Amino acid sequence: MKLLTSLIALVGFTSAQLIIQGTDSLSEPDYCDTTTLSCHWTGSVDACCSPKYGLVVLALQWMPGFGPNDEFTIHGLWPDTCSGRMAPGRGCDNSRNTNQIASIVRNMNSTMYGRMNTFWPSNKGDNNWFWSHEWTKHGTCVSTLRPTCYGPTYKKYQDVIEYFEQVLDLRDRFDLFGALNLNGVSPGRHYNVETIRDAIKSTYGANVKLDCHGNQLSEISLNFYVRGRDKYEITNVQRAGNCRGAVYYPKK
Ligand SMILES: *[C@@H]1O[C@H](CO)[C@@H](O)[C@H](O)[C@H]1NC(C)=O
């Protein structure tokens, strides 16, 4: 039965793509097994169906002076190897490098551009540079977003838009300020590093990485495996980060 279904799926590939065309949802190649969990592969798996760099880091920043007072902002979404090593430092596909992410996103979707300005500010004042760097170094390493994965319906920059939408959506889903606040951790005081870690663990069920500048909280990173192409499932981080002892959580 499974074989028959796959055969029908293969035969139906072209017409299914036509149906998918025109929606902005992920056009999952329909030969993919959507239950596959990254880094838990058995046998070979198409890199269009499951991200090759399957342990993904979402790094969120706490920077006084940047972003809303009650929101963490985005540093980036970084595909790592399953053993927690970085993907290639210069990115994974230099044919898609760009230094024009701001105008690409603004032209494709001005709502998304607005969200990025609010939730993904650069602390050096140049958002375009920051976003372009993140795309070139990390976004091009998301194997499921390769243009060839979309087949003939690929539209220029669809991969770029999907990457940034994914990062924005993950930040919304993991409301770190809210999780801390719910557990009595609010800006303007010192907390033991384990109190901060436990507050997030009790909300989201996984250990996070806590990084500090001096004794001041500056960044929280979450790790994910990915089910299918784009269902992010949180998992424990492999490194605790550099915060120690009493950590100051500054007011923005
Ligand atoms: C534009 O971006 C917004 C916010 O990221 C998103 O909700 C919306 O679906 C996008 N619109 C289109 C047409 O893709």
Short mmCIF file of C-alpha atoms and ligand atoms in Angstrom, two decimals:
data_model
loop_
_atom_site.label_atom_id
_atom_site.label_comp_id
_atom_site.label_asym_id
_atom_site.label_seq_id
_atom_site.Cartn_x
_atom_site.Cartn_y
_atom_site.Cartn_z
CA MET A 1 0.00 0.00 0.00
CA LYS A 2 2.81 2.35 0.93
CA LEU A 3 4.58 1.56 -2.35
CA LEU A 4 1.40 2.18 -4.32
CA THR A 5 0.89 5.52 -2.60
CA SER A 6 4.46 6.55 -3.40
CA LEU A 7 3.99 5.58 -7.01
CA ILE A 8 0.85 7.65 -7.26
CA ALA A 9 2.67 10.48 -5.50
CA LEU A 10 5.48 10.31 -8.05
CA VAL A 11 3.11 10.28 -10.99
CA GLY A 12 1.11 13.09 -9.46
CA PHE A 13 4.17 15.26 -8.80
CA THR A 14 3.72 17.68 -11.69
CA SER A 15 0.04 18.34 -11.18
CA ALA A 16 0.49 18.66 -7.40
CA GLN A 17 3.08 21.36 -7.98
CA LEU A 18 0.64 23.27 -10.13
CA ILE A 19 -1.87 23.21 -7.30
CA ILE A 20 0.73 24.39 -4.80
CA GLN A 21 1.78 27.28 -7.01
CA GLY A 22 0.36 30.60 -5.93
CA THR A 23 0.19 29.88 -2.20
CA ASP A 24 2.85 31.26 0.09
CA SER A 25 3.07 28.12 2.18
CA LEU A 26 6.02 25.78 1.85
CA SER A 27 5.73 23.80 -1.31
CA GLU A 28 6.88 20.57 0.30
CA PRO A 29 8.07 18.23 -2.42
CA ASP A 30 5.42 15.55 -2.16
CA TYR A 31 7.92 12.67 -2.23
CA CYS A 32 9.16 13.82 1.21
CA ASP A 33 8.38 11.90 4.37
CA THR A 34 7.10 14.69 6.62
CA THR A 35 7.66 12.63 9.78
CA THR A 36 11.45 12.51 9.34
CA LEU A 37 13.27 14.23 12.22
CA SER A 38 16.58 15.86 11.35
CA CYS A 39 19.68 14.16 12.80
CA HIS A 40 17.60 11.04 13.43
CA TRP A 41 17.84 9.75 9.89
CA THR A 42 17.85 6.08 9.08
CA GLY A 43 19.32 5.54 5.66
CA SER A 44 19.74 8.35 3.17
CA VAL A 45 17.35 11.28 3.17
CA ASP A 46 16.90 13.92 0.47
CA ALA A 47 18.35 17.23 1.70
CA CYS A 48 15.30 18.97 0.20
CA CYS A 49 13.10 17.05 2.64
CA SER A 50 15.13 17.30 5.87
CA PRO A 51 17.80 19.93 6.60
CA LYS A 52 21.29 18.55 6.10
CA TYR A 53 22.60 20.75 8.92
CA GLY A 54 19.93 19.37 11.18
CA LEU A 55 20.62 20.90 14.59
CA VAL A 56 19.47 24.50 14.32
CA VAL A 57 20.31 27.34 16.72
CA LEU A 58 17.97 30.29 17.27
CA ALA A 59 20.02 33.04 18.92
CA LEU A 60 17.99 35.82 20.54
CA GLN A 61 19.52 38.99 21.96
CA TRP A 62 18.75 41.22 24.89
CA MET A 63 20.19 44.62 23.95
CA PRO A 64 19.17 47.73 25.91
CA GLY A 65 18.44 50.46 23.36
CA PHE A 66 17.32 48.03 20.64
CA GLY A 67 13.85 46.68 19.95
CA PRO A 68 10.74 46.82 22.15
CA ASN A 69 11.34 47.00 25.93
CA ASP A 70 9.59 43.69 26.49
CA GLU A 71 10.94 41.65 23.60
CA PHE A 72 14.13 39.77 22.82
CA THR A 73 15.40 40.55 19.32
CA ILE A 74 16.93 38.21 16.75
CA HIS A 75 20.61 37.55 16.26
CA GLY A 76 20.10 34.69 13.83
CA LEU A 77 19.00 31.18 12.92
CA TRP A 78 22.04 28.99 12.39
CA PRO A 79 22.07 25.50 10.91
CA ASP A 80 24.69 23.37 12.73
CA THR A 81 25.84 19.83 12.16
CA CYS A 82 24.12 17.19 14.26
CA SER A 83 27.13 17.13 16.58
CA GLY A 84 26.80 20.88 17.17
CA ARG A 85 29.56 22.16 14.89
CA MET A 86 29.05 25.19 12.69
CA ALA A 87 28.18 24.86 9.03
CA PRO A 88 30.85 26.32 6.67
CA GLY A 89 31.79 29.83 7.86
CA ARG A 90 31.45 31.46 4.45
CA GLY A 91 28.00 30.02 3.89
CA CYS A 92 26.97 27.10 1.72
CA ASP A 93 26.03 28.50 -1.69
CA ASN A 94 27.85 31.60 -2.84
CA SER A 95 25.68 31.82 -5.97
CA ARG A 96 22.96 33.11 -3.64
CA ASN A 97 25.09 35.54 -1.64
CA THR A 98 23.65 39.05 -1.56
CA ASN A 99 24.25 42.34 0.19
CA GLN A 100 20.74 43.60 -0.63
CA ILE A 101 18.46 41.74 1.78
CA ALA A 102 16.69 44.90 2.94
CA SER A 103 15.52 45.90 -0.54
CA ILE A 104 14.72 42.30 -1.54
CA VAL A 105 12.45 41.85 1.49
CA ARG A 106 10.94 45.34 1.24
CA ASN A 107 10.00 44.75 -2.41
CA MET A 108 8.59 41.27 -1.80
CA ASN A 109 6.67 41.90 1.42
CA SER A 110 6.66 45.25 3.20
CA THR A 111 4.91 43.79 6.27
CA MET A 112 7.76 41.38 6.75
CA TYR A 113 10.25 44.20 6.24
CA GLY A 114 8.54 46.12 9.05
CA ARG A 115 8.67 43.10 11.34
CA MET A 116 12.38 42.70 10.64
CA ASN A 117 13.10 46.32 11.46
CA THR A 118 11.28 45.90 14.79
CA PHE A 119 12.51 42.47 15.84
CA TRP A 120 15.85 42.08 14.07
CA PRO A 121 17.74 45.36 14.58
CA SER A 122 21.48 45.58 14.18
CA ASN A 123 23.34 47.12 17.11
CA LYS A 124 25.66 48.75 14.59
CA GLY A 125 22.87 50.66 12.89
CA ASP A 126 23.01 48.89 9.55
CA ASN A 127 20.17 46.41 9.34
CA ASN A 128 20.74 45.62 5.67
CA TRP A 129 24.34 44.63 6.33
CA PHE A 130 23.34 42.49 9.31
CA TRP A 131 20.52 40.65 7.52
CA SER A 132 22.60 40.15 4.37
CA HIS A 133 25.42 38.69 6.45
CA GLU A 134 23.02 36.32 8.24
CA TRP A 135 21.51 35.18 4.94
CA THR A 136 24.84 34.64 3.19
CA LYS A 137 26.52 32.87 6.10
CA HIS A 138 23.58 30.89 7.50
CA GLY A 139 20.46 31.11 5.33
CA THR A 140 22.22 29.56 2.33
CA CYS A 141 23.06 26.55 4.54
CA VAL A 142 19.40 25.55 4.98
CA SER A 143 19.42 22.68 2.48
CA THR A 144 15.62 22.49 2.26
CA LEU A 145 15.55 26.03 0.83
CA ARG A 146 17.76 25.28 -2.18
CA PRO A 147 16.01 26.66 -5.28
CA THR A 148 16.17 23.22 -6.92
CA CYS A 149 14.01 21.85 -4.09
CA TYR A 150 11.05 23.88 -5.34
CA GLY A 151 11.09 22.38 -8.79
CA PRO A 152 9.82 24.43 -11.73
CA THR A 153 7.57 26.63 -9.58
CA TYR A 154 10.54 28.34 -7.87
CA LYS A 155 10.19 32.10 -7.83
CA LYS A 156 13.28 34.26 -7.36
CA TYR A 157 13.95 35.00 -3.67
CA GLN A 158 11.26 32.59 -2.48
CA ASP A 159 14.03 30.89 -0.46
CA VAL A 160 15.08 34.22 1.08
CA ILE A 161 11.54 35.11 2.09
CA GLU A 162 10.90 31.68 3.56
CA TYR A 163 14.07 31.84 5.63
CA PHE A 164 13.29 35.24 7.14
CA GLU A 165 9.63 34.35 7.74
CA GLN A 166 10.75 31.19 9.56
CA VAL A 167 13.08 33.12 11.86
CA LEU A 168 10.47 35.78 12.65
CA ASP A 169 7.86 33.10 13.38
CA LEU A 170 10.19 31.18 15.69
CA ARG A 171 10.96 34.33 17.67
CA ASP A 172 7.23 34.95 18.08
CA ARG A 173 6.66 31.35 19.17
CA PHE A 174 9.43 31.40 21.78
CA ASP A 175 8.55 34.49 23.80
CA LEU A 176 11.53 34.52 26.15
CA PHE A 177 10.59 37.77 27.88
CA GLY A 178 7.15 36.30 28.62
CA ALA A 179 8.58 32.99 29.84
CA LEU A 180 10.98 34.76 32.21
CA ASN A 181 8.32 37.17 33.41
CA LEU A 182 5.88 34.33 34.10
CA ASN A 183 8.50 32.78 36.38
CA GLY A 184 9.27 35.98 38.27
CA VAL A 185 12.37 36.95 36.31
CA SER A 186 12.05 40.55 35.18
CA PRO A 187 14.51 43.22 34.06
CA GLY A 188 16.41 45.44 36.50
CA ARG A 189 17.65 42.76 38.92
CA HIS A 190 20.27 40.06 39.39
CA TYR A 191 19.34 36.39 39.15
CA ASN A 192 21.35 33.23 39.52
CA VAL A 193 22.14 31.82 36.11
CA GLU A 194 20.25 28.61 36.97
CA THR A 195 17.13 30.58 37.92
CA ILE A 196 17.08 32.07 34.43
CA ARG A 197 17.74 28.72 32.77
CA ASP A 198 15.03 26.98 34.84
CA ALA A 199 12.47 29.68 34.07
CA ILE A 200 12.78 29.02 30.36
CA LYS A 201 13.02 25.27 30.80
CA SER A 202 9.78 25.18 32.79
CA THR A 203 8.01 27.02 29.98
CA TYR A 204 9.51 25.39 26.90
CA GLY A 205 10.87 22.11 28.22
CA ALA A 206 14.50 22.41 27.16
CA ASN A 207 17.83 23.77 28.38
CA VAL A 208 18.97 26.97 26.71
CA LYS A 209 22.40 28.58 26.30
CA LEU A 210 22.94 31.78 28.26
CA ASP A 211 25.59 34.27 27.17
CA CYS A 212 26.71 37.38 29.04
CA HIS A 213 28.80 40.48 28.48
CA GLY A 214 30.58 40.78 31.79
CA ASN A 215 27.90 39.69 34.26
CA GLN A 216 25.09 41.06 32.11
CA LEU A 217 22.71 38.81 30.16
CA SER A 218 23.11 39.46 26.43
CA GLU A 219 21.94 36.43 24.47
CA ILE A 220 19.82 33.30 24.87
CA SER A 221 20.10 30.46 22.34
CA LEU A 222 17.64 27.64 21.71
CA ASN A 223 18.35 24.42 19.82
CA PHE A 224 15.99 22.63 17.48
CA TYR A 225 15.64 19.53 15.41
CA VAL A 226 13.39 19.87 12.39
CA ARG A 227 10.53 17.51 11.56
CA GLY A 228 10.01 17.30 7.82
CA ARG A 229 11.03 20.53 6.16
CA ASP A 230 9.93 23.16 8.63
CA LYS A 231 8.44 21.90 11.91
CA TYR A 232 10.91 23.07 14.52
CA GLU A 233 11.04 20.98 17.71
CA ILE A 234 13.02 22.37 20.63
CA THR A 235 15.77 20.24 22.16
CA ASN A 236 18.43 20.75 24.83
CA VAL A 237 21.48 22.83 23.94
CA GLN A 238 24.87 21.12 24.04
CA ARG A 239 26.72 24.04 25.67
CA ALA A 240 25.64 26.12 28.63
CA GLY A 241 27.07 29.49 27.53
CA ASN A 242 29.42 31.83 29.39
CA CYS A 243 27.12 33.34 32.08
CA ARG A 244 28.15 32.41 35.62
CA GLY A 245 26.72 32.95 39.08
CA ALA A 246 24.74 36.14 39.64
CA VAL A 247 23.64 37.51 36.27
CA TYR A 248 22.26 41.01 35.75
CA TYR A 249 19.16 41.21 33.53
CA PRO A 250 19.17 44.89 32.60
CA LYS A 251 16.12 47.02 31.87
CA LYS A 252 15.82 48.09 28.26
C1 LIG B 1 4.04 38.97 4.34
O1 LIG B 1 4.67 38.89 5.61
C2 LIG B 1 3.77 38.76 6.68
C3 LIG B 1 4.55 38.96 7.98
O2 LIG B 1 5.77 38.28 8.01
C4 LIG B 1 3.07 37.43 6.57
O3 LIG B 1 2.20 37.23 7.66
C5 LIG B 1 2.31 37.40 5.25
O4 LIG B 1 1.74 36.13 5.08
C6 LIG B 1 3.21 37.72 4.08
N1 LIG B 1 2.42 37.91 2.88
C7 LIG B 1 2.60 37.20 1.77
C8 LIG B 1 1.72 37.55 0.62
O5 LIG B 1 3.44 36.33 1.68
#
